[in-house]
Amino acid sequence: MLRMQDADRSRTDTSPNPVNTARRWRAALRRRPGTILGVGVLAFMFAACVLSLPWTIGTMRDGTPRYADGVPAQGRVAPAFWPVRDAGEIARLNAMIPEETLREIGDRHGLAPEQVVRATSGRAGMELRGAWPSFSLGSDPLGRSLLIRLLAGGAISLTIGVAAALISVAIGTAYGMTAGYVGGRTDAFMMRVVDVLYGVPYILLVVLLAIASDAVIEDYLDRAPERRAWVEANAAEEARVRGITGAARDLLREDPGLARRLEAEASARFPLRPESDLPLGLGRRGLDLMVLLGAIASVSWLTTARVVRGQVMSLRSRAFVEAARALGASGPRIMVRHILPNLAGTIAVYTTLTVPQAILQESFLSFLGIGVKAPLPSWGNLAAEGLSELNPYRSHWWLLLFPCLLLAGTLLSLNVVGEALRESLDPRARRGGPR
């Protein structure tokens, strides 16, 4: 009798109603205290980066976006909390102080401006330190605030990561549901497609998609293929008129004057397209971000598709699905109205676990220079800029440390929260059973 009661209690505890889900989530938090810290880190990162986005991408008086605003003469300034002891660096920072301020300090200490700027100690030196340009987390080589660029870059990285994860999970859910519900040869064919895609190097496929799409956009704006085709067509016509049987390219090589004339006419006929002519009206930067988003999402759905397919194959033989089928419900209606709600937990878990993968891929591509492109910041290209600033003579460590810290902290927090969510929704994981 006691065993039957325990079994009933276990079945009740694993039911998918909100009360039991909340109870299991609280239990997961107790078993994983780090989850609370992870939730706090994520809340802080999203609030700091996303809510500050209107300010960080806002324009200054001259129309320059705030994340791109800086004075090159104030480049590579250490964070405000970091003590500066090197005499050469002190002299460089003194030289950044406006002449008017130097004159005022000199008048108070009885020194000429050229003497004040060389002061590295004493009362004059201490007063000069208070007039140095101050950056909370330092400045980059172009004198731009690293804090502002980290906030703007974080918003871009998080937005791309979350959007790519949502798109990939949507694709994987639709694909897996279709394969699992239809079954038979359709299921076998669809899963073989997934197996083939699994065999392709993951990052390599994303890199190839990003590079290929960038080349297509460049050709569309530059119109080089159109000019080349027009030049070769007119060169072929000229060769026919002259009675030359060789190829048009041979004629262009033998007659440089003709080649220059045709190229000039082609440039006049096919001028460069403005970025406003790009599809969707997003401009070059916006379209690059959309292409990057699509490239990441297009290869991130495979695991979700496999997991959803397995869940659907177990659900399609349940009584409620058979009842809906007996009442004449169509396949799409059964999948959307009856099966999909039972996949909510699985979808939520894999969405949480896919977001850090998408953010990492975006950062890696930006690090390689084929993701988010300058002057737009992202944690990946900020880390790449910081890596180039490390050298044996002078290490501007803050340019690499802070982007890597924010990226690592966000990815770790997302994985911790995703594991806790998976544990709270998966009874087998909670009991230590096979996953």
Coordinates of C-alpha atoms in Angstrom, one line a residue:
M1 CA 0.0 0.0 0.0
L2 CA 2.8 2.4 0.9
R3 CA 4.6 1.7 -2.4
M4 CA 1.4 2.4 -4.3
Q5 CA 1.0 5.7 -2.4
D6 CA 4.6 6.6 -3.2
A7 CA 4.1 5.8 -6.9
D8 CA 0.9 7.9 -7.0
R9 CA 2.7 10.8 -5.3
S10 CA 5.6 10.5 -7.8
R11 CA 3.1 10.5 -10.7
T12 CA 1.4 13.5 -9.3
D13 CA 4.7 15.3 -8.7
T14 CA 5.7 14.9 -12.3
S15 CA 2.5 16.1 -13.9
P16 CA 2.9 19.1 -16.1
N17 CA 0.6 21.5 -14.2
P18 CA 2.0 24.9 -13.2
V19 CA 1.9 24.1 -9.4
N20 CA 4.2 21.0 -9.8
T21 CA 6.4 22.9 -12.2
A22 CA 6.9 25.7 -9.8
R23 CA 7.6 23.2 -7.0
R24 CA 10.2 21.4 -9.0
W25 CA 11.8 24.7 -10.0
R26 CA 12.1 25.7 -6.4
A27 CA 13.6 22.3 -5.6
A28 CA 16.1 22.8 -8.4
L29 CA 17.1 26.2 -7.0
R30 CA 17.7 24.6 -3.6
R31 CA 19.9 21.9 -5.1
R32 CA 21.7 24.4 -7.3
P33 CA 22.4 27.6 -5.3
G34 CA 24.4 29.0 -8.2
T35 CA 21.2 29.2 -10.3
I36 CA 20.0 32.2 -8.3
L37 CA 23.3 33.9 -9.0
G38 CA 23.0 33.0 -12.7
V39 CA 19.5 34.5 -12.9
G40 CA 20.8 37.6 -11.2
V41 CA 23.7 38.0 -13.6
L42 CA 21.4 37.5 -16.6
A43 CA 18.9 40.0 -15.3
F44 CA 21.6 42.5 -14.7
M45 CA 23.2 42.0 -18.2
F46 CA 20.0 42.2 -20.1
A47 CA 18.9 45.3 -18.1
A48 CA 22.2 47.1 -18.4
C49 CA 22.8 46.3 -22.1
V50 CA 19.3 46.3 -23.6
L51 CA 17.7 49.1 -21.6
S52 CA 20.7 51.4 -22.2
L53 CA 20.6 50.7 -26.0
P54 CA 18.7 53.9 -26.9
W55 CA 21.4 55.9 -25.1
T56 CA 24.5 54.0 -26.3
I57 CA 23.4 54.1 -30.0
G58 CA 22.0 57.6 -29.7
T59 CA 23.8 60.3 -31.7
M60 CA 25.9 63.2 -30.4
R61 CA 25.4 66.8 -31.5
D62 CA 27.5 66.2 -34.6
G63 CA 25.4 63.1 -35.5
T64 CA 28.0 60.5 -34.4
P65 CA 26.6 57.5 -32.6
R66 CA 27.7 57.6 -28.9
Y67 CA 29.3 54.2 -29.2
A68 CA 31.5 55.5 -32.0
D69 CA 32.3 58.9 -30.4
G70 CA 35.9 59.4 -29.2
V71 CA 39.0 61.5 -29.4
P72 CA 42.0 59.6 -30.9
A73 CA 44.4 61.6 -28.7
Q74 CA 42.7 60.1 -25.6
G75 CA 43.2 56.5 -26.9
R76 CA 44.3 53.6 -24.6
V77 CA 43.6 55.4 -21.3
A78 CA 43.6 52.9 -18.4
P79 CA 40.4 52.4 -16.3
A80 CA 39.7 55.1 -13.8
F81 CA 40.3 52.8 -10.8
W82 CA 43.7 51.6 -12.1
P83 CA 46.7 53.5 -10.6
V84 CA 49.1 55.0 -13.1
R85 CA 52.8 55.0 -12.0
D86 CA 54.7 55.0 -15.3
A87 CA 56.3 58.4 -15.9
G88 CA 55.9 58.2 -19.6
E89 CA 52.2 57.4 -19.2
I90 CA 51.7 60.3 -16.7
A91 CA 53.3 62.7 -19.2
R92 CA 51.0 61.4 -21.9
L93 CA 47.9 61.9 -19.8
N94 CA 49.1 65.4 -18.8
A95 CA 49.4 66.3 -22.5
M96 CA 45.7 65.4 -22.9
I97 CA 44.6 68.2 -20.5
P98 CA 43.3 71.3 -22.3
E99 CA 45.6 74.3 -22.4
E100 CA 43.1 76.4 -20.5
T101 CA 43.1 74.0 -17.6
L102 CA 46.9 73.8 -17.7
R103 CA 47.1 77.5 -17.5
E104 CA 44.8 77.7 -14.5
I105 CA 46.7 75.1 -12.6
G106 CA 50.0 76.8 -13.5
D107 CA 48.7 80.1 -12.2
R108 CA 47.8 78.5 -8.9
H109 CA 51.2 77.0 -8.5
G110 CA 53.4 79.7 -10.1
L111 CA 54.3 77.5 -13.1
A112 CA 54.3 78.1 -16.8
P113 CA 52.0 75.7 -18.9
E114 CA 55.1 73.9 -20.4
Q115 CA 56.3 73.3 -16.8
V116 CA 53.0 72.2 -15.5
V117 CA 52.6 69.5 -18.2
R118 CA 55.9 67.9 -17.1
A119 CA 54.8 67.8 -13.4
T120 CA 54.5 64.2 -12.3
S121 CA 54.5 64.6 -8.5
G122 CA 53.8 67.2 -5.8
R123 CA 50.7 69.3 -5.5
A124 CA 50.7 70.3 -9.1
G125 CA 51.0 66.7 -10.2
M126 CA 48.1 65.7 -7.9
E127 CA 45.9 68.4 -9.3
L128 CA 46.8 67.4 -12.8
R129 CA 45.6 63.8 -12.1
G130 CA 42.2 65.2 -11.3
A131 CA 42.0 66.8 -14.8
W132 CA 43.0 63.7 -16.7
P133 CA 40.3 62.2 -19.1
S134 CA 38.5 59.6 -17.1
F135 CA 36.9 56.4 -18.4
S136 CA 35.3 53.9 -16.1
L137 CA 36.6 50.9 -17.9
G138 CA 39.3 52.6 -20.0
S139 CA 39.3 53.7 -23.6
D140 CA 40.1 51.9 -26.9
P141 CA 42.8 53.0 -29.4
L142 CA 40.4 55.6 -30.9
G143 CA 39.6 57.2 -27.6
R144 CA 36.1 55.7 -27.3
S145 CA 34.7 54.7 -24.0
L146 CA 35.0 50.9 -23.5
L147 CA 32.1 50.9 -21.1
I148 CA 29.7 52.4 -23.7
R149 CA 31.0 50.0 -26.4
L150 CA 30.6 47.0 -24.1
L151 CA 27.0 48.0 -23.3
A152 CA 26.2 48.5 -27.0
G153 CA 28.1 45.4 -28.0
G154 CA 26.3 43.4 -25.3
A155 CA 22.9 44.5 -26.6
I156 CA 23.9 43.4 -30.1
S157 CA 25.3 40.1 -29.1
L158 CA 22.4 39.2 -26.8
T159 CA 19.8 40.3 -29.4
I160 CA 21.5 38.2 -32.1
G161 CA 21.9 35.2 -29.8
V162 CA 18.3 35.3 -28.5
A163 CA 16.8 35.9 -31.9
A164 CA 18.9 33.2 -33.5
A165 CA 18.0 30.7 -30.8
L166 CA 14.3 31.4 -31.1
I167 CA 14.4 31.0 -34.9
S168 CA 16.5 27.8 -34.7
V169 CA 14.2 26.3 -32.0
A170 CA 11.1 27.2 -34.1
I171 CA 12.7 25.5 -37.2
G172 CA 13.7 22.5 -35.2
T173 CA 10.3 22.2 -33.5
A174 CA 8.4 22.3 -36.8
Y175 CA 10.8 19.9 -38.5
G176 CA 10.9 17.4 -35.6
M177 CA 7.1 17.5 -35.1
T178 CA 6.5 16.8 -38.8
A179 CA 8.9 14.0 -38.9
G180 CA 7.8 12.4 -35.7
Y181 CA 4.0 12.7 -36.4
V182 CA 4.1 11.6 -40.0
G183 CA 6.6 8.8 -39.5
G184 CA 7.4 6.1 -42.1
R185 CA 9.5 7.0 -45.1
T186 CA 9.0 10.7 -44.6
D187 CA 10.5 10.5 -41.1
A188 CA 13.4 8.3 -42.4
F189 CA 14.2 10.8 -45.2
M190 CA 14.0 13.8 -42.9
M191 CA 16.2 12.3 -40.3
R192 CA 18.8 11.3 -42.9
V193 CA 18.9 15.0 -43.9
V194 CA 19.6 15.8 -40.3
D195 CA 22.4 13.2 -40.2
V196 CA 24.0 14.6 -43.3
L197 CA 24.0 18.1 -41.8
Y198 CA 25.4 16.8 -38.6
G199 CA 28.3 15.4 -40.6
V200 CA 29.2 18.9 -41.9
P201 CA 31.6 20.9 -39.6
Y202 CA 29.3 23.2 -37.7
I203 CA 31.4 26.3 -37.5
L204 CA 32.7 25.9 -41.0
L205 CA 29.1 25.8 -42.4
V206 CA 28.3 29.1 -40.5
V207 CA 31.5 30.7 -41.8
L208 CA 30.8 29.7 -45.4
L209 CA 27.2 31.0 -45.2
A210 CA 28.4 34.3 -43.7
I211 CA 31.2 34.7 -46.3
A212 CA 29.0 33.7 -49.3
S213 CA 26.2 36.1 -48.3
D214 CA 28.6 38.9 -47.8
A215 CA 30.0 38.4 -51.3
V216 CA 26.4 38.4 -52.7
I217 CA 25.6 41.7 -51.0
E218 CA 28.9 43.2 -52.2
D219 CA 28.3 42.2 -55.8
Y220 CA 24.7 43.6 -55.6
L221 CA 26.0 47.0 -54.4
D222 CA 29.2 47.1 -56.6
R223 CA 27.4 45.7 -59.7
A224 CA 30.7 44.3 -60.9
P225 CA 29.2 41.2 -62.6
E226 CA 26.8 43.5 -64.6
R227 CA 29.7 45.7 -65.8
R228 CA 31.9 42.7 -66.6
A229 CA 29.1 41.1 -68.6
W230 CA 28.4 44.3 -70.5
V231 CA 32.1 44.9 -71.3
E232 CA 32.6 41.3 -72.6
A233 CA 29.4 41.5 -74.7
N234 CA 30.5 44.8 -76.3
A235 CA 34.1 43.4 -76.8
A236 CA 32.6 40.4 -78.5
E237 CA 30.6 42.6 -80.8
E238 CA 33.8 44.7 -81.6
A239 CA 35.7 41.5 -82.3
R240 CA 33.0 40.5 -84.8
V241 CA 33.1 43.9 -86.5
R242 CA 36.9 43.7 -86.8
G243 CA 36.7 40.1 -88.1
I244 CA 38.6 38.7 -85.2
T245 CA 37.8 35.1 -84.3
G246 CA 39.4 35.1 -80.9
A247 CA 37.6 35.5 -77.6
A248 CA 36.5 38.9 -76.3
R249 CA 38.9 38.7 -73.4
D250 CA 41.8 38.2 -75.8
L251 CA 40.8 41.4 -77.6
L252 CA 40.6 43.3 -74.3
R253 CA 44.1 42.2 -73.4
E254 CA 45.5 43.1 -76.8
D255 CA 43.7 46.5 -77.0
P256 CA 44.1 48.3 -73.6
G257 CA 42.5 51.5 -75.0
L258 CA 39.3 49.6 -75.9
A259 CA 39.3 48.0 -72.5
R260 CA 39.5 51.4 -70.7
R261 CA 36.8 52.9 -72.9
L262 CA 34.4 50.0 -72.4
E263 CA 35.1 50.0 -68.6
A264 CA 34.4 53.7 -68.4
E265 CA 31.1 53.3 -70.3
A266 CA 30.1 50.4 -68.1
S267 CA 30.8 52.4 -65.0
A268 CA 28.5 55.1 -66.3
R269 CA 25.8 52.7 -67.3
F270 CA 26.0 50.6 -64.1
P271 CA 26.9 53.0 -61.2
L272 CA 27.2 51.8 -57.6
R273 CA 24.0 51.1 -55.9
P274 CA 23.3 53.1 -52.7
E275 CA 22.9 51.0 -49.5
S276 CA 19.3 52.3 -49.3
D277 CA 18.5 50.0 -52.3
L278 CA 19.2 46.9 -50.3
P279 CA 16.2 44.6 -49.6
L280 CA 14.1 45.4 -46.5
G281 CA 15.5 48.9 -46.4
L282 CA 17.9 48.0 -43.5
G283 CA 21.1 49.4 -45.0
R284 CA 24.4 47.5 -45.2
R285 CA 24.9 47.1 -41.5
G286 CA 21.4 46.0 -40.8
L287 CA 21.4 43.5 -43.6
D288 CA 24.7 42.1 -42.5
L289 CA 23.2 41.5 -39.0
M290 CA 20.2 39.8 -40.5
V291 CA 22.4 37.6 -42.7
L292 CA 24.5 36.7 -39.6
L293 CA 21.3 35.9 -37.7
G294 CA 20.1 33.7 -40.5
A295 CA 23.4 31.9 -40.8
I296 CA 23.6 31.0 -37.1
A297 CA 19.9 30.0 -37.0
S298 CA 20.0 27.9 -40.1
V299 CA 22.5 25.4 -38.6
S300 CA 21.5 25.4 -34.9
W301 CA 18.2 23.5 -35.1
L302 CA 19.4 20.0 -35.6
T303 CA 19.5 18.9 -31.9
T304 CA 16.1 20.4 -31.2
A305 CA 14.6 18.6 -34.2
R306 CA 15.9 15.2 -33.0
V307 CA 14.6 15.7 -29.4
V308 CA 11.2 17.0 -30.5
R309 CA 10.8 14.1 -32.9
G310 CA 11.4 11.6 -30.2
Q311 CA 8.9 13.3 -27.9
V312 CA 6.3 13.5 -30.7
M313 CA 6.7 9.8 -31.5
S314 CA 5.8 8.9 -27.9
L315 CA 2.9 11.4 -27.8
R316 CA 1.2 10.4 -31.1
S317 CA 0.1 7.1 -29.6
R318 CA -1.5 8.6 -26.5
A319 CA -5.2 8.5 -25.9
F320 CA -5.9 12.2 -26.4
V321 CA -4.2 12.1 -29.8
E322 CA -6.2 9.0 -30.9
A323 CA -9.4 10.7 -29.7
A324 CA -8.7 13.9 -31.7
R325 CA -7.9 11.7 -34.7
A326 CA -11.2 9.8 -34.3
L327 CA -13.1 13.1 -34.1
G328 CA -11.7 14.0 -37.6
A329 CA -9.1 16.5 -36.6
S330 CA -6.5 17.0 -39.3
G331 CA -2.8 16.3 -38.8
P332 CA -1.7 19.9 -38.6
R333 CA -4.5 20.7 -36.1
I334 CA -3.5 17.8 -33.9
M335 CA 0.2 18.8 -33.9
V336 CA -0.6 22.5 -33.1
R337 CA -3.5 22.1 -30.7
H338 CA -2.7 18.9 -28.9
I339 CA 0.9 17.9 -29.3
L340 CA 2.7 21.3 -29.2
P341 CA 1.4 22.3 -25.7
N342 CA 2.9 19.0 -24.3
L343 CA 6.3 20.0 -25.8
A344 CA 6.4 23.4 -24.0
G345 CA 8.8 22.2 -21.3
T346 CA 11.2 20.6 -23.8
I347 CA 11.1 23.6 -26.1
A348 CA 11.8 26.0 -23.1
V349 CA 14.8 24.0 -22.0
Y350 CA 16.4 23.8 -25.4
T351 CA 15.7 27.4 -26.1
T352 CA 17.6 28.3 -22.9
L353 CA 20.5 26.0 -23.9
T354 CA 20.6 27.2 -27.5
V355 CA 21.0 30.9 -26.6
P356 CA 24.6 30.6 -25.3
Q357 CA 25.6 28.5 -28.3
A358 CA 24.2 31.3 -30.6
I359 CA 25.9 34.0 -28.6
L360 CA 29.2 32.1 -28.7
Q361 CA 28.9 31.6 -32.5
E362 CA 28.2 35.3 -33.1
S363 CA 31.2 36.2 -30.9
F364 CA 33.5 33.8 -32.7
L365 CA 32.5 35.0 -36.1
S366 CA 32.9 38.6 -35.0
F367 CA 36.3 37.7 -33.5
L368 CA 37.3 36.4 -37.0
G369 CA 36.0 39.6 -38.6
I370 CA 33.1 38.0 -40.5
G371 CA 30.4 38.7 -38.0
V372 CA 29.4 42.1 -36.6
K373 CA 31.6 44.6 -38.5
A374 CA 33.1 47.9 -37.2
P375 CA 32.2 50.4 -36.2
L376 CA 29.3 48.4 -34.7
P377 CA 30.6 46.8 -31.5
S378 CA 30.0 43.2 -30.2
W379 CA 31.7 41.3 -27.5
G380 CA 33.5 39.2 -30.2
N381 CA 35.0 42.0 -32.2
L382 CA 35.8 44.0 -29.0
A383 CA 37.8 40.9 -27.8
A384 CA 39.6 40.7 -31.1
E385 CA 40.5 44.4 -30.8
G386 CA 41.8 43.8 -27.3
L387 CA 43.9 40.8 -28.4
S388 CA 45.7 42.9 -30.9
E389 CA 46.6 45.4 -28.1
L390 CA 48.6 42.8 -26.1
N391 CA 52.3 43.1 -26.7
P392 CA 55.6 42.6 -24.7
Y393 CA 56.1 46.3 -24.4
R394 CA 52.8 47.7 -23.1
S395 CA 49.8 45.6 -22.4
H396 CA 46.4 47.4 -22.6
W397 CA 44.8 44.5 -20.7
W398 CA 41.4 46.1 -20.1
L399 CA 40.6 46.0 -23.8
L400 CA 40.6 42.1 -23.7
L401 CA 39.7 41.4 -20.1
F402 CA 36.4 43.1 -19.8
P403 CA 34.8 41.8 -23.1
C404 CA 35.9 38.3 -22.2
L405 CA 34.6 38.5 -18.6
L406 CA 31.2 39.7 -19.8
L407 CA 31.0 37.0 -22.5
A408 CA 32.1 34.2 -20.1
G409 CA 29.8 35.3 -17.3
T410 CA 26.8 35.5 -19.6
L411 CA 27.4 32.1 -21.2
L412 CA 28.1 30.5 -17.9
S413 CA 24.9 32.0 -16.4
L414 CA 22.8 30.9 -19.3
N415 CA 24.1 27.3 -19.1
V416 CA 23.5 27.1 -15.3
V417 CA 20.0 28.4 -15.7
G418 CA 19.3 26.1 -18.6
E419 CA 20.5 23.1 -16.6
A420 CA 18.3 24.0 -13.7
L421 CA 15.3 24.5 -15.9
R422 CA 16.0 21.1 -17.6
E423 CA 16.2 19.4 -14.2
S424 CA 13.0 21.0 -13.0
L425 CA 11.1 19.8 -16.1
D426 CA 12.7 16.4 -16.5
P427 CA 11.8 14.0 -13.7
R428 CA 14.5 11.4 -14.7
A429 CA 17.2 14.0 -14.3
R430 CA 15.9 15.0 -10.9
R431 CA 16.0 11.3 -9.8
G432 CA 19.5 10.8 -11.2
G433 CA 18.2 8.5 -14.0
P434 CA 19.3 8.4 -17.6
R435 CA 18.9 11.5 -19.6

